[in-house]
Coordinates of C-alpha atoms in Angstrom, one line a residue:
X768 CA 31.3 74.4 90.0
X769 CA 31.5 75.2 93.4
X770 CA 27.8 74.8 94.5
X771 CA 27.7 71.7 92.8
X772 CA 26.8 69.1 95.7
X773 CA 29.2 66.1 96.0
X774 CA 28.3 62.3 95.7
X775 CA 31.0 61.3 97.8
X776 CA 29.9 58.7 100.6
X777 CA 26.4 58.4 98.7
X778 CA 25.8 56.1 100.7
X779 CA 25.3 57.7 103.6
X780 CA 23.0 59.8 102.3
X781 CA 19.1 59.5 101.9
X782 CA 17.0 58.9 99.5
X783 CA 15.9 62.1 99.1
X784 CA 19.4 63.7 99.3
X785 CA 21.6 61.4 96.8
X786 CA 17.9 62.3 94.5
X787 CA 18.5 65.6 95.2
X788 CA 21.8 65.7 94.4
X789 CA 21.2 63.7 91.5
X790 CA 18.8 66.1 90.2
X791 CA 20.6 69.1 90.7
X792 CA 20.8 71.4 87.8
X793 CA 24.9 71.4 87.7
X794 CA 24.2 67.6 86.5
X795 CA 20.6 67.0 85.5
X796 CA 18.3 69.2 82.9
X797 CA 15.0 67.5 83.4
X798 CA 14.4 69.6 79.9
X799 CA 16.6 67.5 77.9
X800 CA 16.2 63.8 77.2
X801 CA 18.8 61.1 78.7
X802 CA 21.8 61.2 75.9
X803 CA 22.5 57.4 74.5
X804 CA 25.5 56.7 72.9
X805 CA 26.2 53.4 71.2
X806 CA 30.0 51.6 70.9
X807 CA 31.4 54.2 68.0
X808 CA 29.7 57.4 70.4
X809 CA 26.8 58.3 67.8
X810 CA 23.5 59.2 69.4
X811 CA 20.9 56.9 69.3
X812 CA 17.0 57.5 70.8
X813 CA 15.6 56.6 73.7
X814 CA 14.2 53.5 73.7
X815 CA 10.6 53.5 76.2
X816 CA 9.1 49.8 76.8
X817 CA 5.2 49.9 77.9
X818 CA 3.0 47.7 78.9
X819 CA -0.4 48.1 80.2
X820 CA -2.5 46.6 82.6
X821 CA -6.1 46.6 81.9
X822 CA -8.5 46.6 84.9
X823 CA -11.8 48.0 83.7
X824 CA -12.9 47.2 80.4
X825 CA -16.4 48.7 79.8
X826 CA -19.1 48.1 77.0
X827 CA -18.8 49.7 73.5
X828 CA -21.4 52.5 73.5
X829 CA -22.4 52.2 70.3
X830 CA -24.1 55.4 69.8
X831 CA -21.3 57.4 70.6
X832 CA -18.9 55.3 69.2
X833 CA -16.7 54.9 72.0
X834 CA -15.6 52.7 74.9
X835 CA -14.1 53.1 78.4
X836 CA -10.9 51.7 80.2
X837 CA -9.5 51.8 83.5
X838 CA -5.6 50.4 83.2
X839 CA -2.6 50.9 84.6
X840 CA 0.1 52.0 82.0
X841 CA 3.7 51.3 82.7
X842 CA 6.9 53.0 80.9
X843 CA 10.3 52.1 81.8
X844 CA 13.9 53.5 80.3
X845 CA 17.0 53.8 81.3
X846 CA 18.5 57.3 81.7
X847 CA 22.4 57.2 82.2
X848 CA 22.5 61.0 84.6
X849 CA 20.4 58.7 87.2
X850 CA 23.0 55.9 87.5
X851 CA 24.2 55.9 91.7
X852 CA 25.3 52.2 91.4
X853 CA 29.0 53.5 91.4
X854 CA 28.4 56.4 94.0
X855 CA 27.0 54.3 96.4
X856 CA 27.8 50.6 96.0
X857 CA 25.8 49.4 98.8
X858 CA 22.6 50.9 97.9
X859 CA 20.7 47.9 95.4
X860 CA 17.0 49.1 96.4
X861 CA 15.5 51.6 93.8
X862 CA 14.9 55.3 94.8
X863 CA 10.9 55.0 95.4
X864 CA 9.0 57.7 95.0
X865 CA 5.3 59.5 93.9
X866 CA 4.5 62.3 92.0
X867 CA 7.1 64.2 93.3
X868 CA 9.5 62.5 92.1
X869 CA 8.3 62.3 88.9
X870 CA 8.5 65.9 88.9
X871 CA 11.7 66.2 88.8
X872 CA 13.0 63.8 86.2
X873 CA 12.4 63.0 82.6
X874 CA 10.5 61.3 81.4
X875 CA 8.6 60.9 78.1
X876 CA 5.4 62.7 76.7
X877 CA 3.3 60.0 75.3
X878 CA -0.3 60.5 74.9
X879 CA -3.4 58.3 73.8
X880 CA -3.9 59.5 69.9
X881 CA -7.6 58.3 70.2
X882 CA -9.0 60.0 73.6
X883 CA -11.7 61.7 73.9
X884 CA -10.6 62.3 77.8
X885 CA -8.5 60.8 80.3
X886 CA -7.7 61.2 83.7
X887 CA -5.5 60.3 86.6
X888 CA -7.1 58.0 89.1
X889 CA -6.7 58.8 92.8
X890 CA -8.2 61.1 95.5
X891 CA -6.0 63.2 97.3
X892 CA -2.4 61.9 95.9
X893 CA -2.7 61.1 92.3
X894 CA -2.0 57.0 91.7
X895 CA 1.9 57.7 90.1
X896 CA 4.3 55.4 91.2
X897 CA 8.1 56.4 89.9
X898 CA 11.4 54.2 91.0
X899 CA 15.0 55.1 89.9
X900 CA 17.2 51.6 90.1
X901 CA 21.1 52.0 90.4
X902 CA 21.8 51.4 86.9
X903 CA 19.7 54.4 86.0
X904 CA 16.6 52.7 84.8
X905 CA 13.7 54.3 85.5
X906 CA 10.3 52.9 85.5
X907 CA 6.8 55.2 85.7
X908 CA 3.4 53.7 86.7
X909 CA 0.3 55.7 86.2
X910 CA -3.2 53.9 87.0
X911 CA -5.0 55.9 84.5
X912 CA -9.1 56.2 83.5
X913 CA -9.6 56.7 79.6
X914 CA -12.9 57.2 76.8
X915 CA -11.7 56.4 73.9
X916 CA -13.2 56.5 70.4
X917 CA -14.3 53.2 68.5
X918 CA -14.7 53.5 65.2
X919 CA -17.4 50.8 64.8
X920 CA -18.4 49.0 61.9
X921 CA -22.1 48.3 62.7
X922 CA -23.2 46.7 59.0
X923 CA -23.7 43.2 60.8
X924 CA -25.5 44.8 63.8
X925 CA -26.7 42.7 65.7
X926 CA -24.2 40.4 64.6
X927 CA -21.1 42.4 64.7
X928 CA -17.7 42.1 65.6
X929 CA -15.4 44.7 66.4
X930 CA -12.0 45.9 66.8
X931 CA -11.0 48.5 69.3
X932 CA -8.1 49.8 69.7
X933 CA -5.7 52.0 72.3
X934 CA -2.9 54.1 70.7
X935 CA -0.3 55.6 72.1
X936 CA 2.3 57.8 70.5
X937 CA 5.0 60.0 71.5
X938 CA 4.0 63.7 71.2
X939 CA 7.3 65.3 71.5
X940 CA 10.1 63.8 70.1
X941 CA 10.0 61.6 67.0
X942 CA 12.1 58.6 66.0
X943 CA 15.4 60.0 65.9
X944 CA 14.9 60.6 69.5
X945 CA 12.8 58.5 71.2
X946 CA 11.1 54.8 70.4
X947 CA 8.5 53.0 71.9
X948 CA 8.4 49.8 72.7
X949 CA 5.8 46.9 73.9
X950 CA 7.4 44.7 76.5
X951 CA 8.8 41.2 75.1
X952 CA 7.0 39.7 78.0
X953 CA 3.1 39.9 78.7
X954 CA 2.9 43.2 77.4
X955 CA -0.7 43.7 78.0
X956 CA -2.6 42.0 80.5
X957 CA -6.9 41.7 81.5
X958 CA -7.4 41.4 84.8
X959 CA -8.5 37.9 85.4
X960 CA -12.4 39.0 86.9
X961 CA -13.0 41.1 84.0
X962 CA -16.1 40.2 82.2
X963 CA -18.1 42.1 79.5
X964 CA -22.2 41.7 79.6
X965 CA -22.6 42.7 76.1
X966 CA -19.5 41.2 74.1
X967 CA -17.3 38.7 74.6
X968 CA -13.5 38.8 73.6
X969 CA -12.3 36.2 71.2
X970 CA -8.7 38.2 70.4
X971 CA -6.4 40.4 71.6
X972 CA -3.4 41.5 70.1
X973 CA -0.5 44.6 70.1
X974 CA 1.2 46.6 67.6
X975 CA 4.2 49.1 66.8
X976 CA 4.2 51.5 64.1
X977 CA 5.7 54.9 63.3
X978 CA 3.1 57.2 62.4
X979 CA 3.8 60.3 59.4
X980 CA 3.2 63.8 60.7
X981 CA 3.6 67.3 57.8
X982 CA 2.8 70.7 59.0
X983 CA -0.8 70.0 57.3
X984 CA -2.3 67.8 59.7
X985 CA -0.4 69.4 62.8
X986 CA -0.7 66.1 64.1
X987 CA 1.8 66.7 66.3
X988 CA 1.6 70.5 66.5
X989 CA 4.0 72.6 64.3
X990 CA 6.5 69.3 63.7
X991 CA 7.0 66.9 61.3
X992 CA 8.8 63.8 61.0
X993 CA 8.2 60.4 62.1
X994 CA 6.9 59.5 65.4
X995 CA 6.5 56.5 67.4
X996 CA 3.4 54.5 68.3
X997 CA 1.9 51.6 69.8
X998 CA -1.8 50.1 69.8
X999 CA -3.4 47.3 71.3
X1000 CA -6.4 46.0 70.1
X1001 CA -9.3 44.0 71.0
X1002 CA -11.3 42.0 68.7
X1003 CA -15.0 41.9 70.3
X1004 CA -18.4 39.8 69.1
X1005 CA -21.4 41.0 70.2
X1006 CA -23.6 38.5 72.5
X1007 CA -26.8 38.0 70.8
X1008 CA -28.5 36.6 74.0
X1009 CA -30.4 39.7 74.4
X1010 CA -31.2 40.2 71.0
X1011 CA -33.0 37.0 70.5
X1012 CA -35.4 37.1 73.3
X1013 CA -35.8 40.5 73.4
X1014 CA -36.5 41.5 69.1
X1015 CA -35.6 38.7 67.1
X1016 CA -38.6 35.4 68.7
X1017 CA -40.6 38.6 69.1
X1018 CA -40.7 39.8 66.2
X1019 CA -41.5 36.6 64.3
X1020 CA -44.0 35.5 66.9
X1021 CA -45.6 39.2 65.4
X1022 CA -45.3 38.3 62.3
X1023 CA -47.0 35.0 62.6
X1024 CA -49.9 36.3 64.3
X1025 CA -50.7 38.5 61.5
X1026 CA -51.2 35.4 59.4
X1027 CA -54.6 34.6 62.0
X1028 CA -56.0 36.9 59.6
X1029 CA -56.1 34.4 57.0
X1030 CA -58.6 32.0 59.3
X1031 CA -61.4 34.8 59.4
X1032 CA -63.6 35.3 57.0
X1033 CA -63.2 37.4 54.4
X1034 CA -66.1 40.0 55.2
X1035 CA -65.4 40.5 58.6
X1036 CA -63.5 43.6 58.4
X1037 CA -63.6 45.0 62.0
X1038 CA -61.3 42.3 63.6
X1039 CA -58.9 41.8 60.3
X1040 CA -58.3 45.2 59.8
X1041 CA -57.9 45.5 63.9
X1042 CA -55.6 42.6 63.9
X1043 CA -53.1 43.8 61.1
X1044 CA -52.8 47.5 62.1
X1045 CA -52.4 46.7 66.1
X1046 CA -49.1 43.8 65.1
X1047 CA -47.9 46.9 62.5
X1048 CA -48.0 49.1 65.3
X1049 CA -46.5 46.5 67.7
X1050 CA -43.9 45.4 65.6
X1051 CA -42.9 48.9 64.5
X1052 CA -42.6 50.0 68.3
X1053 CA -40.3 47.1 69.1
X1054 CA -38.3 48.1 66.2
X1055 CA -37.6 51.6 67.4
X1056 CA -36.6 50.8 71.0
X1057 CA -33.6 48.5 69.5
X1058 CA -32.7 51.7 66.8
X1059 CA -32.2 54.6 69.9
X1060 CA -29.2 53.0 71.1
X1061 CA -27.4 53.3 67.5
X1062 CA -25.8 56.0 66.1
X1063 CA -27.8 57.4 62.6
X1064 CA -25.9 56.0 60.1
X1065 CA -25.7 55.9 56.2
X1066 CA -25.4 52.2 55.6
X1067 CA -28.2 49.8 55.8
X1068 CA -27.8 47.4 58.8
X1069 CA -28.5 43.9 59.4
X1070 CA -31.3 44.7 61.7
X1071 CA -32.5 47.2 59.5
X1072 CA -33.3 44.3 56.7
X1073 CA -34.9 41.9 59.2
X1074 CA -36.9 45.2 60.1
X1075 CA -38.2 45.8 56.3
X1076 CA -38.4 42.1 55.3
X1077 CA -40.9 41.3 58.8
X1078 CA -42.7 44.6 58.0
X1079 CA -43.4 43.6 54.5
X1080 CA -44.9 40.0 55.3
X1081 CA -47.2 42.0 58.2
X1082 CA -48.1 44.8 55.4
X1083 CA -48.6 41.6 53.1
X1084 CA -51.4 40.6 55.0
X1085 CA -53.1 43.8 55.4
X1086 CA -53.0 43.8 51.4
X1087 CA -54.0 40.6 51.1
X1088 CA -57.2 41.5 53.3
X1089 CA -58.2 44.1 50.8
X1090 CA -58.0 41.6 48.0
X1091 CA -60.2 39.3 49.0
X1092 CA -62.7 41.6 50.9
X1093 CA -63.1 43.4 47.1
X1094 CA -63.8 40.0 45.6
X1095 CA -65.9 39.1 48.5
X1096 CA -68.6 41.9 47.6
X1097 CA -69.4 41.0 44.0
X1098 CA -72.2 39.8 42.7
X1099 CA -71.3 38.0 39.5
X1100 CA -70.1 34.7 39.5
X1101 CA -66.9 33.6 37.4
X1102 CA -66.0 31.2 34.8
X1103 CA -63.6 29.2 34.5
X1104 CA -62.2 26.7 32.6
X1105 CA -59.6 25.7 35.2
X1106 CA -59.9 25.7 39.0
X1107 CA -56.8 26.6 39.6
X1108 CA -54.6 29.6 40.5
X1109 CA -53.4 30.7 36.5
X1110 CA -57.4 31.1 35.7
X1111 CA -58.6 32.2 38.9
X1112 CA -56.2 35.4 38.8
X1113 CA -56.9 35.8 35.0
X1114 CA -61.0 36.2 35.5
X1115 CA -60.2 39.1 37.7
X1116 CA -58.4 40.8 35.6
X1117 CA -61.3 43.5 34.7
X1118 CA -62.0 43.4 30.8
X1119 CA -63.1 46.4 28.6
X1120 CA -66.8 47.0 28.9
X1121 CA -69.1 47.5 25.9
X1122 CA -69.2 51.0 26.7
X1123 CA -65.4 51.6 26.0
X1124 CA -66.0 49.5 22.6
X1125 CA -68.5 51.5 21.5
X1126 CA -66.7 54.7 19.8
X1127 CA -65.5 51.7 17.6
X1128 CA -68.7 51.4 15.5
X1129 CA -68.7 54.3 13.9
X1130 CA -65.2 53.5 12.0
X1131 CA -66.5 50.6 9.9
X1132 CA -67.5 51.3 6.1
X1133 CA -69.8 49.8 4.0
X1134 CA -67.0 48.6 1.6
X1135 CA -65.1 47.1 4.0
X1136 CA -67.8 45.0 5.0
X1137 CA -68.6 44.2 1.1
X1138 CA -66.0 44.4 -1.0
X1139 CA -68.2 43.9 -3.8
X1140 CA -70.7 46.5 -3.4
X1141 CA -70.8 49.6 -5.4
X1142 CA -71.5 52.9 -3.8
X1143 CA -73.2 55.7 -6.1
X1144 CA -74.6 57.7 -3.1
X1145 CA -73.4 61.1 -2.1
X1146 CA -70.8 61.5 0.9
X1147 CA -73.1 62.9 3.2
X1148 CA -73.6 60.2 4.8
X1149 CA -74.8 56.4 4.8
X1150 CA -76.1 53.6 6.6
X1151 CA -74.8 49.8 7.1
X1152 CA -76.5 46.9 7.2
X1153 CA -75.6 43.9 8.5
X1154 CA -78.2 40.8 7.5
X1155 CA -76.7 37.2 9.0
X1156 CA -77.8 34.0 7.1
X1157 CA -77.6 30.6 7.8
X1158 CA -77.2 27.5 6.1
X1159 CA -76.8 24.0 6.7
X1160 CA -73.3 22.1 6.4
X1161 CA -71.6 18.9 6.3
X1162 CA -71.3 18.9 10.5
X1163 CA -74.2 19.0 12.9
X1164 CA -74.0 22.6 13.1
X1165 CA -75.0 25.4 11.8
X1166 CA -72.5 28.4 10.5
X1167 CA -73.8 32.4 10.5
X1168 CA -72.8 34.1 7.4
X1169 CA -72.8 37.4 7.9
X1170 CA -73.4 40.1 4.7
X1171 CA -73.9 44.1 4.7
X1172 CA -76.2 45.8 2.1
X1173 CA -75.4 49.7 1.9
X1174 CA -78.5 52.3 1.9
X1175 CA -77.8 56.3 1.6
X1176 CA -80.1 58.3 2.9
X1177 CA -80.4 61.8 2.7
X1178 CA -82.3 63.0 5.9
X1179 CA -79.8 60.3 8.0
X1180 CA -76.4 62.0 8.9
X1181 CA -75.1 59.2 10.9
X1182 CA -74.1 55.9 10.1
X1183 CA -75.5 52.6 12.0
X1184 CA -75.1 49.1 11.5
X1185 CA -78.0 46.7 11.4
X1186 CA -77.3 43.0 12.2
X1187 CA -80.4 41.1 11.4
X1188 CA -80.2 36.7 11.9
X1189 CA -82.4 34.5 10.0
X1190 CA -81.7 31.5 11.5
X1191 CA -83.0 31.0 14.8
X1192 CA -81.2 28.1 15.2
X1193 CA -77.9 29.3 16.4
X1194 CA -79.2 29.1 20.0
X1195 CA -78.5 25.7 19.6
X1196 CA -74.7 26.7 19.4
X1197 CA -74.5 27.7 22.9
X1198 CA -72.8 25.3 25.3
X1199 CA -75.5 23.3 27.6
X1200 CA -74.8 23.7 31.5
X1201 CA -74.9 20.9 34.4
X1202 CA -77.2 22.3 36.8
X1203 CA -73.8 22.3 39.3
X1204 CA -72.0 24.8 37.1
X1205 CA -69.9 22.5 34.8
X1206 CA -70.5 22.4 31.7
X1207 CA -70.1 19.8 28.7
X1208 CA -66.6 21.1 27.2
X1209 CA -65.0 21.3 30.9
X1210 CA -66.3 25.1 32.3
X1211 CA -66.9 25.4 35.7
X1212 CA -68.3 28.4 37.8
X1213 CA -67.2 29.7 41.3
X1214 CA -69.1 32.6 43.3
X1215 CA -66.7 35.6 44.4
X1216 CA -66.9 34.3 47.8
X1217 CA -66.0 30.6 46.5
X1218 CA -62.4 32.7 45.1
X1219 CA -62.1 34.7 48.4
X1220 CA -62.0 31.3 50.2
X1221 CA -59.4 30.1 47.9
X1222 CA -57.3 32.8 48.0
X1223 CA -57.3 32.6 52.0
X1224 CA -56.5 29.3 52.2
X1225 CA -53.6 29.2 49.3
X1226 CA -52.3 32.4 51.7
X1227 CA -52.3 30.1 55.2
X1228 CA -49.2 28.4 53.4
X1229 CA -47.7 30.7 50.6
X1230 CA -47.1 33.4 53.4
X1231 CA -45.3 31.2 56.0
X1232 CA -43.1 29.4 53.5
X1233 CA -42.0 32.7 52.0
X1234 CA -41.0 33.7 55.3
X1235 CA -39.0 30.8 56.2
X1236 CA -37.0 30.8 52.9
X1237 CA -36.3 34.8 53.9
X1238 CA -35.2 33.2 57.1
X1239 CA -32.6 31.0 55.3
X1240 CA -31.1 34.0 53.4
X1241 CA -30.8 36.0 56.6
X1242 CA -29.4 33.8 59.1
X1243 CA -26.9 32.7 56.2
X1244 CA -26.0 36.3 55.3
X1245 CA -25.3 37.1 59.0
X1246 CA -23.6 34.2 60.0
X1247 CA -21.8 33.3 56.6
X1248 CA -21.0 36.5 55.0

């Protein structure tokens, strides 16, 4: 075409005009990606290396599930139209340039799948940096500031570790067009002062994947097909520095106080009960300042077991308060025939009184008291009576018989029983006492207060070794699991 500029004697010309002559729309269609041709002349994609400088790494935000980068990204390709080695033999520097020039070329629409917003760092001039080398490669540097989402997995919390990751992916064109690449050399690289507060990296390590797109996701608008993609990934553990001094040591040092309760005395109500609800209400406030900084989740966490395992040893104590305060106040002394814990704890357990027994009188017959007897009476009703003898046998004591004797009577609608003993002797069946509460076949007696006491101090060492075997299963779960 006539109005198609030469490149004759390129290299007299400037930078600006061999780029503008380059560029010109008789030779170049910034619309249209760089044509690749391989040996036999079919069409092959573009293939776009990356690699990624990371200056800024900031610390997952757990509650928003997200994290924040400041890199600089680098893509580099070669696009034949570009090539001014042969036009202008004498020119080896690269054709440097801004944003300007990037506005004029090519170059390929990747974006960052996982975003939730990104921007261009600079003021005035945004930081681009494009250069165009002889053989046509071109290479685009963009210092860019990203938030991207962290899918966390925050079960071990506060003993987590996590993998983050940055994906890119190309938005336009899919793998019969374009292909991206990492860089066989250092493709991604920290800056050497970057340091985390909260984490610490152990790993770090890139990917390349193609990534499926149908018109029902509209991942990639109204196209489908395969598309390109790369991700690098950071594998982060959480410090847990801050976590020890500031809820773990706390929290058990709360948990051990509310074991002073077991050194009062049993009926002093005012400081126990003061004691146990104040460490509740201690520990429960420590608790919650840890929980606002995580997001509301389905699953239980870590934290959230030490939480319920320390609350139930502090609500333990409370309860174990109100035990022994009950058995403090009563009056009648127990007996046992062990001093130890299976018989203590069976004398408490409250028996049916006579009271409850007594609807159970009324059920017994005369004939099933004497099977012998003969009643001739009416129905209406009858009376029982129960007349216990005595006799004497081959052993030192003496044996109660018991017999009934049936007697109707008209006027008497209700049935008793009458238990009458002739031998006054089988007082001396009872056991004979010690005057210290022991008995001759082994009985002893303890006051309520003497089983209050006990209980206390059995709890001074049942409490604190429960707690240390939950400690075992903890720290192994979280550490070994």
């Amino acid at each position: 075409e006539s109005d198609c500029p030469s490149l004759e004697e390129a290299d007299k010309l400037s930078q600006t005009q061999l780029l503008l002559r380059l560029t010109h729309g008789c030779r170049y269609d910034r619309l249209e990606r760089p044509m690749i041709l391989s040996d036999n002349g079919t069409k092959q994609p573009v293939q776009v290396f990356a690699r990624a400088y990371i200056y800024f790494l900031q610390n997952l935000e757990a509650h928003d599930l997200q994290f924040k980068i400041h890199a600089l990204l680098q893509l580099r390709y070669v696009d034949p139209r570009l090539v001014f080695k042969k036009v202008a033999p004498n020119r080896t520097e690269p054709i440097m340039g801004e944003q300007s020039l990037r506005d004029v070329l090519w170059v390929p629409h990747v974006f960052l799948a996982n975003e939730r917003s990104s921007d261009i760092l600079g003021t005035a001039e945004k930081d681009i940096l494009t250069s165009v080398s002889p053989d046509g490669t071109v290479i685009i540097s963009t210092r860019i500031s990203a938030t991207l989402y962290c899918w966390m997995n925050l079960q071990k919390f506060p003993f987590d570790e996590q993998h983050c990751s940055t994906v890119l992916e190309s938005w336009m064109y899919n793998e019969a067009d374009l292909v991206l690449k990492w860089e066989k050399k250092s493709p991604v690289t920290l800056a050497p002062e970057l340091h985390l507060t909260e984490y610490v990296l152990l790993d770090m390590f890139t990917n390349e994947t193609m990534i499926n797109a149908d018109l029902s996701d509209l991942r990639h608008g109204a196209f489908a097909g395969n598309y390109s993609s790369l991700s690098f990934t950071v594998h982060l553990a959480r410090e847990m520095g801050f976590y020890l001094m500031d809820y773990f040591i706390p929290s058990i040092m709360l948990v051990a106080i509310s074991w002073v309760t077991f050194w009062l005395q049993a009926d002093q109500s005012a400081p126990r009960i003061t004691l146990g609800t104040s460490t509740m209400l201690t520990f429960i406030t420590l608790a919650s300042a840890q929980g606002k900084t995580l997001p509301k989740v389905s699953y239980i966490k870590a934290s959230e077991i030490w939480f319920l395992g320390c609350t139930g040893f502090i609500f333990g104590s409370l309860v174990e308060f109100a035990f022994v305060n009950t058995i403090w106040r009563r009056k009648k002394n127990v007996e046992l025939k062990k001093k130890n814990s299976k018989y203590i704890f069976k004398s408490l357990t409250p028996l049916p009184s006579r009271k409850d027994m007594g609807g159970l009188q009324k059920s017994h017959s005369c004939t099933s008291l004497d099977a012998q007897a003969t009643v001739t009476a009416s129905n209406n009703s009858f009376n029982n009576y129960l007349t216990v003898h005595s006799f004497p046998s081959k052993t030192s004591s003496t044996l109660p018989i018991i017999t009934t004797s049936c007697e109707d009577t008209v006027n008497n609608r209700n049935g008793n029983i009458s238990i009458k003993i002739d031998d006054t002797t089988l007082a001396s069946n009872e056991p004979n006492k010690f005057s210290d509460g022991i008995n001759k076949t082994g009985w002893t007696t303890m006051t309520p207060q003497e089983i209050a006491i006990w209980i206390d101090k059995r709890s001074r060492f049942v409490f604190p070794i429960c707690f240390l075997i939950f400690n075992i299963f903890y720290w192994s779960f979280v550490y070994y699991l």
